[in-house]
PDB file of C-alpha atoms in Angstrom:
ATOM      1  CA  MET A 220      73.268 115.732 141.275  1.00  0.00           C
ATOM      2  CA  ARG A 221      75.567 113.648 143.422  1.00  0.00           C
ATOM      3  CA  LYS A 222      79.113 114.896 144.057  1.00  0.00           C
ATOM      4  CA  ASN A 223      81.176 111.737 144.689  1.00  0.00           C
ATOM      5  CA  PRO A 224      83.917 112.170 142.014  1.00  0.00           C
ATOM      6  CA  GLU A 225      85.204 108.587 142.308  1.00  0.00           C
ATOM      7  CA  ARG A 226      81.725 107.162 141.758  1.00  0.00           C
ATOM      8  CA  ARG A 227      81.122 109.553 138.847  1.00  0.00           C
ATOM      9  CA  GLN A 228      84.396 108.475 137.224  1.00  0.00           C
ATOM     10  CA  ALA A 229      83.549 104.793 137.717  1.00  0.00           C
ATOM     11  CA  LEU A 230      80.146 105.384 136.094  1.00  0.00           C
ATOM     12  CA  ILE A 231      81.746 107.209 133.161  1.00  0.00           C
ATOM     13  CA  ASP A 232      84.280 104.404 132.719  1.00  0.00           C
ATOM     14  CA  ALA A 233      81.418 101.898 132.788  1.00  0.00           C
ATOM     15  CA  ALA A 234      79.603 104.009 130.187  1.00  0.00           C
ATOM     16  CA  ILE A 235      82.668 103.809 127.924  1.00  0.00           C
ATOM     17  CA  GLU A 236      82.519 100.018 128.061  1.00  0.00           C
ATOM     18  CA  VAL A 237      78.766  99.977 127.359  1.00  0.00           C
ATOM     19  CA  LEU A 238      79.127 102.432 124.493  1.00  0.00           C
ATOM     20  CA  ALA A 239      81.912 100.396 122.884  1.00  0.00           C
ATOM     21  CA  ARG A 240      79.995  97.133 123.247  1.00  0.00           C
ATOM     22  CA  GLU A 241      76.366  98.216 122.678  1.00  0.00           C
ATOM     23  CA  GLY A 242      76.635 101.436 120.689  1.00  0.00           C
ATOM     24  CA  ALA A 243      74.914 104.730 121.364  1.00  0.00           C
ATOM     25  CA  ARG A 244      71.430 103.203 121.469  1.00  0.00           C
ATOM     26  CA  GLY A 245      72.554 100.791 124.168  1.00  0.00           C
ATOM     27  CA  LEU A 246      73.972 103.509 126.402  1.00  0.00           C
ATOM     28  CA  THR A 247      71.242 103.811 129.005  1.00  0.00           C
ATOM     29  CA  PHE A 248      71.444 104.654 132.690  1.00  0.00           C
ATOM     30  CA  ARG A 249      70.293 101.124 133.460  1.00  0.00           C
ATOM     31  CA  ALA A 250      73.097  99.616 131.319  1.00  0.00           C
ATOM     32  CA  VAL A 251      75.668 101.871 132.988  1.00  0.00           C
ATOM     33  CA  ASP A 252      74.430 100.882 136.441  1.00  0.00           C
ATOM     34  CA  ALA A 253      74.699  97.197 135.516  1.00  0.00           C
ATOM     35  CA  GLU A 254      78.206  97.598 134.040  1.00  0.00           C
ATOM     36  CA  ALA A 255      79.391  99.531 137.104  1.00  0.00           C
ATOM     37  CA  ALA A 256      77.745  96.961 139.413  1.00  0.00           C
ATOM     38  CA  VAL A 257      75.886  99.654 141.351  1.00  0.00           C
ATOM     39  CA  PRO A 258      72.225  99.793 142.395  1.00  0.00           C
ATOM     40  CA  GLN A 259      69.730 100.638 139.654  1.00  0.00           C
ATOM     41  CA  GLY A 260      69.106 104.381 139.547  1.00  0.00           C
ATOM     42  CA  THR A 261      72.634 105.359 140.551  1.00  0.00           C
ATOM     43  CA  ALA A 262      73.667 106.813 137.177  1.00  0.00           C
ATOM     44  CA  SER A 263      70.544 108.978 137.031  1.00  0.00           C
ATOM     45  CA  ASN A 264      71.711 110.606 140.272  1.00  0.00           C
ATOM     46  CA  TYR A 265      75.013 111.644 138.657  1.00  0.00           C
ATOM     47  CA  PHE A 266      73.985 112.757 135.158  1.00  0.00           C
ATOM     48  CA  ALA A 267      71.172 115.125 134.273  1.00  0.00           C
ATOM     49  CA  ASN A 268      70.312 113.191 131.104  1.00  0.00           C
ATOM     50  CA  ARG A 269      71.873 111.069 128.340  1.00  0.00           C
ATOM     51  CA  ASP A 270      73.341 114.170 126.662  1.00  0.00           C
ATOM     52  CA  ASP A 271      75.213 114.931 129.876  1.00  0.00           C
ATOM     53  CA  LEU A 272      76.467 111.340 130.015  1.00  0.00           C
ATOM     54  CA  PHE A 273      77.598 111.408 126.365  1.00  0.00           C
ATOM     55  CA  THR A 274      79.432 114.695 126.906  1.00  0.00           C
ATOM     56  CA  GLN A 275      81.238 113.484 130.019  1.00  0.00           C
ATOM     57  CA  VAL A 276      82.198 110.204 128.327  1.00  0.00           C
ATOM     58  CA  GLY A 277      83.716 112.212 125.468  1.00  0.00           C
ATOM     59  CA  GLY A 278      85.968 114.123 127.836  1.00  0.00           C
ATOM     60  CA  ARG A 279      86.956 111.041 129.849  1.00  0.00           C
ATOM     61  CA  ILE A 280      88.047 108.991 126.848  1.00  0.00           C
ATOM     62  CA  TYR A 281      90.652 111.590 125.990  1.00  0.00           C
ATOM     63  CA  GLU A 282      91.911 111.698 129.561  1.00  0.00           C
ATOM     64  CA  ARG A 283      92.508 107.956 129.398  1.00  0.00           C
ATOM     65  CA  LEU A 284      94.149 108.074 125.957  1.00  0.00           C
ATOM     66  CA  LEU A 285      96.844 110.535 127.021  1.00  0.00           C
ATOM     67  CA  PRO A 286     100.339 109.144 127.563  1.00  0.00           C
ATOM     68  CA  ASP A 287     101.614 109.007 131.132  1.00  0.00           C
ATOM     69  CA  GLU A 288     104.480 111.197 132.350  1.00  0.00           C
ATOM     70  CA  ALA A 289     107.062 108.411 131.960  1.00  0.00           C
ATOM     71  CA  THR A 290     106.099 107.950 128.302  1.00  0.00           C
ATOM     72  CA  ILE A 291     106.330 111.688 127.697  1.00  0.00           C
ATOM     73  CA  ALA A 292     109.745 111.818 129.377  1.00  0.00           C
ATOM     74  CA  ARG A 293     111.017 108.887 127.287  1.00  0.00           C
ATOM     75  CA  SER A 294     109.801 110.590 124.127  1.00  0.00           C
ATOM     76  CA  ARG A 295     112.190 113.478 124.769  1.00  0.00           C
ATOM     77  CA  GLU A 296     115.252 111.249 125.129  1.00  0.00           C
ATOM     78  CA  GLY A 297     117.793 110.494 122.422  1.00  0.00           C
ATOM     79  CA  VAL A 298     118.239 111.714 118.890  1.00  0.00           C
ATOM     80  CA  GLN A 299     115.078 113.217 117.431  1.00  0.00           C
ATOM     81  CA  ASP A 300     115.279 111.772 113.916  1.00  0.00           C
ATOM     82  CA  GLU A 301     113.012 109.826 111.558  1.00  0.00           C
ATOM     83  CA  ALA A 302     113.642 106.559 113.404  1.00  0.00           C
ATOM     84  CA  ARG A 303     112.688 108.208 116.704  1.00  0.00           C
ATOM     85  CA  TYR A 304     109.592 109.694 115.099  1.00  0.00           C
ATOM     86  CA  ALA A 305     108.565 106.230 113.890  1.00  0.00           C
ATOM     87  CA  GLU A 306     109.186 104.787 117.364  1.00  0.00           C
ATOM     88  CA  LEU A 307     106.905 107.423 118.891  1.00  0.00           C
ATOM     89  CA  MET A 308     104.185 106.701 116.343  1.00  0.00           C
ATOM     90  CA  HIS A 309     104.404 102.958 117.065  1.00  0.00           C
ATOM     91  CA  GLU A 310     103.987 103.719 120.768  1.00  0.00           C
ATOM     92  CA  LEU A 311     100.968 105.897 119.997  1.00  0.00           C
ATOM     93  CA  VAL A 312      99.266 103.295 117.786  1.00  0.00           C
ATOM     94  CA  ASP A 313      99.884 100.574 120.375  1.00  0.00           C
ATOM     95  CA  ARG A 314      98.751 102.738 123.329  1.00  0.00           C
ATOM     96  CA  VAL A 315      95.536 103.830 121.629  1.00  0.00           C
ATOM     97  CA  SER A 316      94.822 100.317 120.327  1.00  0.00           C
ATOM     98  CA  ALA A 317      95.323  98.901 123.826  1.00  0.00           C
ATOM     99  CA  PHE A 318      92.384 101.007 125.046  1.00  0.00           C
ATOM    100  CA  ASN A 319      90.222  99.450 122.360  1.00  0.00           C
ATOM    101  CA  SER A 320      86.930 100.000 124.165  1.00  0.00           C
ATOM    102  CA  GLY A 321      87.777 103.683 124.548  1.00  0.00           C
ATOM    103  CA  TYR A 322      88.621 104.118 120.896  1.00  0.00           C
ATOM    104  CA  LEU A 323      85.536 102.203 119.761  1.00  0.00           C
ATOM    105  CA  ALA A 324      83.417 104.300 122.134  1.00  0.00           C
ATOM    106  CA  LEU A 325      84.994 107.414 120.636  1.00  0.00           C
ATOM    107  CA  LEU A 326      83.934 106.281 117.174  1.00  0.00           C
ATOM    108  CA  GLU A 327      80.392 105.846 118.488  1.00  0.00           C
ATOM    109  CA  LEU A 328      80.549 109.317 120.028  1.00  0.00           C
ATOM    110  CA  ARG A 329      81.721 110.835 116.748  1.00  0.00           C
ATOM    111  CA  LEU A 330      78.704 109.352 114.997  1.00  0.00           C
ATOM    112  CA  GLU A 331      76.386 110.451 117.790  1.00  0.00           C
ATOM    113  CA  SER A 332      77.842 113.979 117.671  1.00  0.00           C
ATOM    114  CA  THR A 333      76.232 114.471 114.272  1.00  0.00           C
ATOM    115  CA  ARG A 334      72.918 114.457 116.152  1.00  0.00           C
ATOM    116  CA  ARG A 335      73.952 116.120 119.421  1.00  0.00           C
ATOM    117  CA  PRO A 336      75.371 119.657 119.096  1.00  0.00           C
ATOM    118  CA  GLU A 337      76.712 119.807 122.675  1.00  0.00           C
ATOM    119  CA  LEU A 338      78.606 116.561 122.175  1.00  0.00           C
ATOM    120  CA  ARG A 339      79.916 117.819 118.835  1.00  0.00           C
ATOM    121  CA  ALA A 340      81.181 120.964 120.561  1.00  0.00           C
ATOM    122  CA  VAL A 341      82.976 118.932 123.254  1.00  0.00           C
ATOM    123  CA  LEU A 342      84.589 116.568 120.744  1.00  0.00           C
ATOM    124  CA  THR A 343      85.530 119.347 118.336  1.00  0.00           C
ATOM    125  CA  LYS A 344      87.175 121.343 121.126  1.00  0.00           C
ATOM    126  CA  ARG A 345      88.984 118.338 122.568  1.00  0.00           C
ATOM    127  CA  ILE A 346      90.216 116.960 119.242  1.00  0.00           C
ATOM    128  CA  ARG A 347      91.322 120.400 118.041  1.00  0.00           C
ATOM    129  CA  GLU A 348      93.222 120.880 121.317  1.00  0.00           C
ATOM    130  CA  ASP A 349      94.818 117.468 120.847  1.00  0.00           C
ATOM    131  CA  ILE A 350      95.913 118.261 117.288  1.00  0.00           C
ATOM    132  CA  ASP A 351      97.248 121.677 118.342  1.00  0.00           C
ATOM    133  CA  ALA A 352      99.111 120.118 121.286  1.00  0.00           C
ATOM    134  CA  ASN A 353     100.668 117.524 118.976  1.00  0.00           C
ATOM    135  CA  ILE A 354     101.746 120.237 116.543  1.00  0.00           C
ATOM    136  CA  GLY A 355     103.187 122.284 119.416  1.00  0.00           C
ATOM    137  CA  TYR A 356     105.003 119.280 120.884  1.00  0.00           C
ATOM    138  CA  HIS A 357     106.404 118.444 117.464  1.00  0.00           C
ATOM    139  CA  ALA A 358     107.618 121.986 116.835  1.00  0.00           C
ATOM    140  CA  ALA A 359     109.432 122.037 120.195  1.00  0.00           C
ATOM    141  CA  SER A 360     110.798 118.488 119.957  1.00  0.00           C
ATOM    142  CA  GLY A 361     113.325 118.831 117.175  1.00  0.00           C
ATOM    143  CA  LEU A 362     111.736 115.935 115.295  1.00  0.00           C
ATOM    144  CA  PRO A 363     111.868 116.181 111.510  1.00  0.00           C
ATOM    145  CA  GLY A 364     108.836 117.360 109.566  1.00  0.00           C
ATOM    146  CA  ASP A 365     106.362 120.157 110.015  1.00  0.00           C
ATOM    147  CA  SER A 366     102.783 120.731 111.118  1.00  0.00           C
ATOM    148  CA  ALA A 367     101.472 119.163 107.894  1.00  0.00           C
ATOM    149  CA  SER A 368     103.334 115.930 108.668  1.00  0.00           C
ATOM    150  CA  VAL A 369     101.758 115.883 112.132  1.00  0.00           C
ATOM    151  CA  VAL A 370      98.259 116.265 110.666  1.00  0.00           C
ATOM    152  CA  LEU A 371      98.912 113.697 107.924  1.00  0.00           C
ATOM    153  CA  LEU A 372     100.082 111.184 110.530  1.00  0.00           C
ATOM    154  CA  TYR A 373      97.095 111.991 112.733  1.00  0.00           C
ATOM    155  CA  LEU A 374      94.732 111.196 109.861  1.00  0.00           C
ATOM    156  CA  ALA A 375      96.567 108.122 108.584  1.00  0.00           C
ATOM    157  CA  LEU A 376      97.219 106.518 111.961  1.00  0.00           C
ATOM    158  CA  ASN A 377      93.692 107.115 113.211  1.00  0.00           C
ATOM    159  CA  TRP A 378      92.319 105.176 110.279  1.00  0.00           C
ATOM    160  CA  LEU A 379      94.928 102.454 110.739  1.00  0.00           C
ATOM    161  CA  ILE A 380      93.750 102.105 114.347  1.00  0.00           C
ATOM    162  CA  VAL A 381      90.136 101.881 113.141  1.00  0.00           C
ATOM    163  CA  GLU A 382      91.120  99.008 110.834  1.00  0.00           C
ATOM    164  CA  ARG A 383      93.117  97.296 113.580  1.00  0.00           C
ATOM    165  CA  LEU A 384      90.220  97.413 116.045  1.00  0.00           C
ATOM    166  CA  THR A 385      87.223  96.852 113.809  1.00  0.00           C
ATOM    167  CA  LEU A 386      88.581  94.514 111.119  1.00  0.00           C
ATOM    168  CA  PRO A 387      91.719  93.029 112.674  1.00  0.00           C
ATOM    169  CA  GLU A 388      92.246  90.447 109.941  1.00  0.00           C
ATOM    170  CA  ILE A 389      92.887  93.088 107.261  1.00  0.00           C
ATOM    171  CA  PHE A 390      96.481  93.803 108.324  1.00  0.00           C
ATOM    172  CA  THR A 391      98.874  91.594 110.251  1.00  0.00           C
ATOM    173  CA  GLU A 392     100.845  93.094 113.109  1.00  0.00           C
ATOM    174  CA  GLN A 393     103.901  93.081 110.821  1.00  0.00           C
ATOM    175  CA  GLU A 394     101.975  94.963 108.139  1.00  0.00           C
ATOM    176  CA  ILE A 395     100.783  97.490 110.723  1.00  0.00           C
ATOM    177  CA  HIS A 396     104.385  98.008 111.820  1.00  0.00           C
ATOM    178  CA  GLU A 397     105.493  98.524 108.227  1.00  0.00           C
ATOM    179  CA  LEU A 398     102.582 100.877 107.510  1.00  0.00           C
ATOM    180  CA  VAL A 399     103.451 103.075 110.493  1.00  0.00           C
ATOM    181  CA  ASP A 400     107.050 103.276 109.282  1.00  0.00           C
ATOM    182  CA  ALA A 401     105.878 104.094 105.744  1.00  0.00           C
ATOM    183  CA  ALA A 402     103.443 106.729 106.987  1.00  0.00           C
ATOM    184  CA  VAL A 403     106.196 108.473 108.946  1.00  0.00           C
ATOM    185  CA  ARG A 404     108.644 108.285 106.042  1.00  0.00           C
ATOM    186  CA  ARG A 405     106.153 109.555 103.476  1.00  0.00           C
ATOM    187  CA  SER A 406     104.782 112.316 105.695  1.00  0.00           C
ATOM    188  CA  LEU A 407     108.322 113.632 106.019  1.00  0.00           C
ATOM    189  CA  ASN A 408     109.017 113.456 102.300  1.00  0.00           C
ATOM    190  CA  ALA A 409     105.701 114.909 101.130  1.00  0.00           C
TER     191      ALA A 409
END
């Protein structure tokens, strides 16, 4: 296997785009090579097989979905009340939606994980870590609510993002904004 980490990352990022556009069946080494604009056969030098590629794509999507340090720092500023909580959830929905190919690829990976145990293990570990980190951040932040409100928002907002990306005509941007506010409010009053 080749060791060039920049090339490997570029191939994984290309695989994300292919997966989002073509689905799991379309994710081939040849398609990744074409998307990355590298010579045919390059991807096969970096990944042992398709399972390896799927697994590495799963990890990379989450790296790219994480907020940057400036966003994290801003999230700790000001009064930590319901309005602030809603503001943070709007930022999250917008940030995740902006990486639409990544989120769509993640949906494809979730479906594919029902057939690939190694991929399921990677996604389960990563998503559980993400949920636990969100619960931990929330507990330390002083924001209202508890761990159940974090999980309820995780579930509700993930599906809202699915609707926004896959069937964008269902809700207007104004309706999405109002739904995020309502989800925060109701998760706190549950």
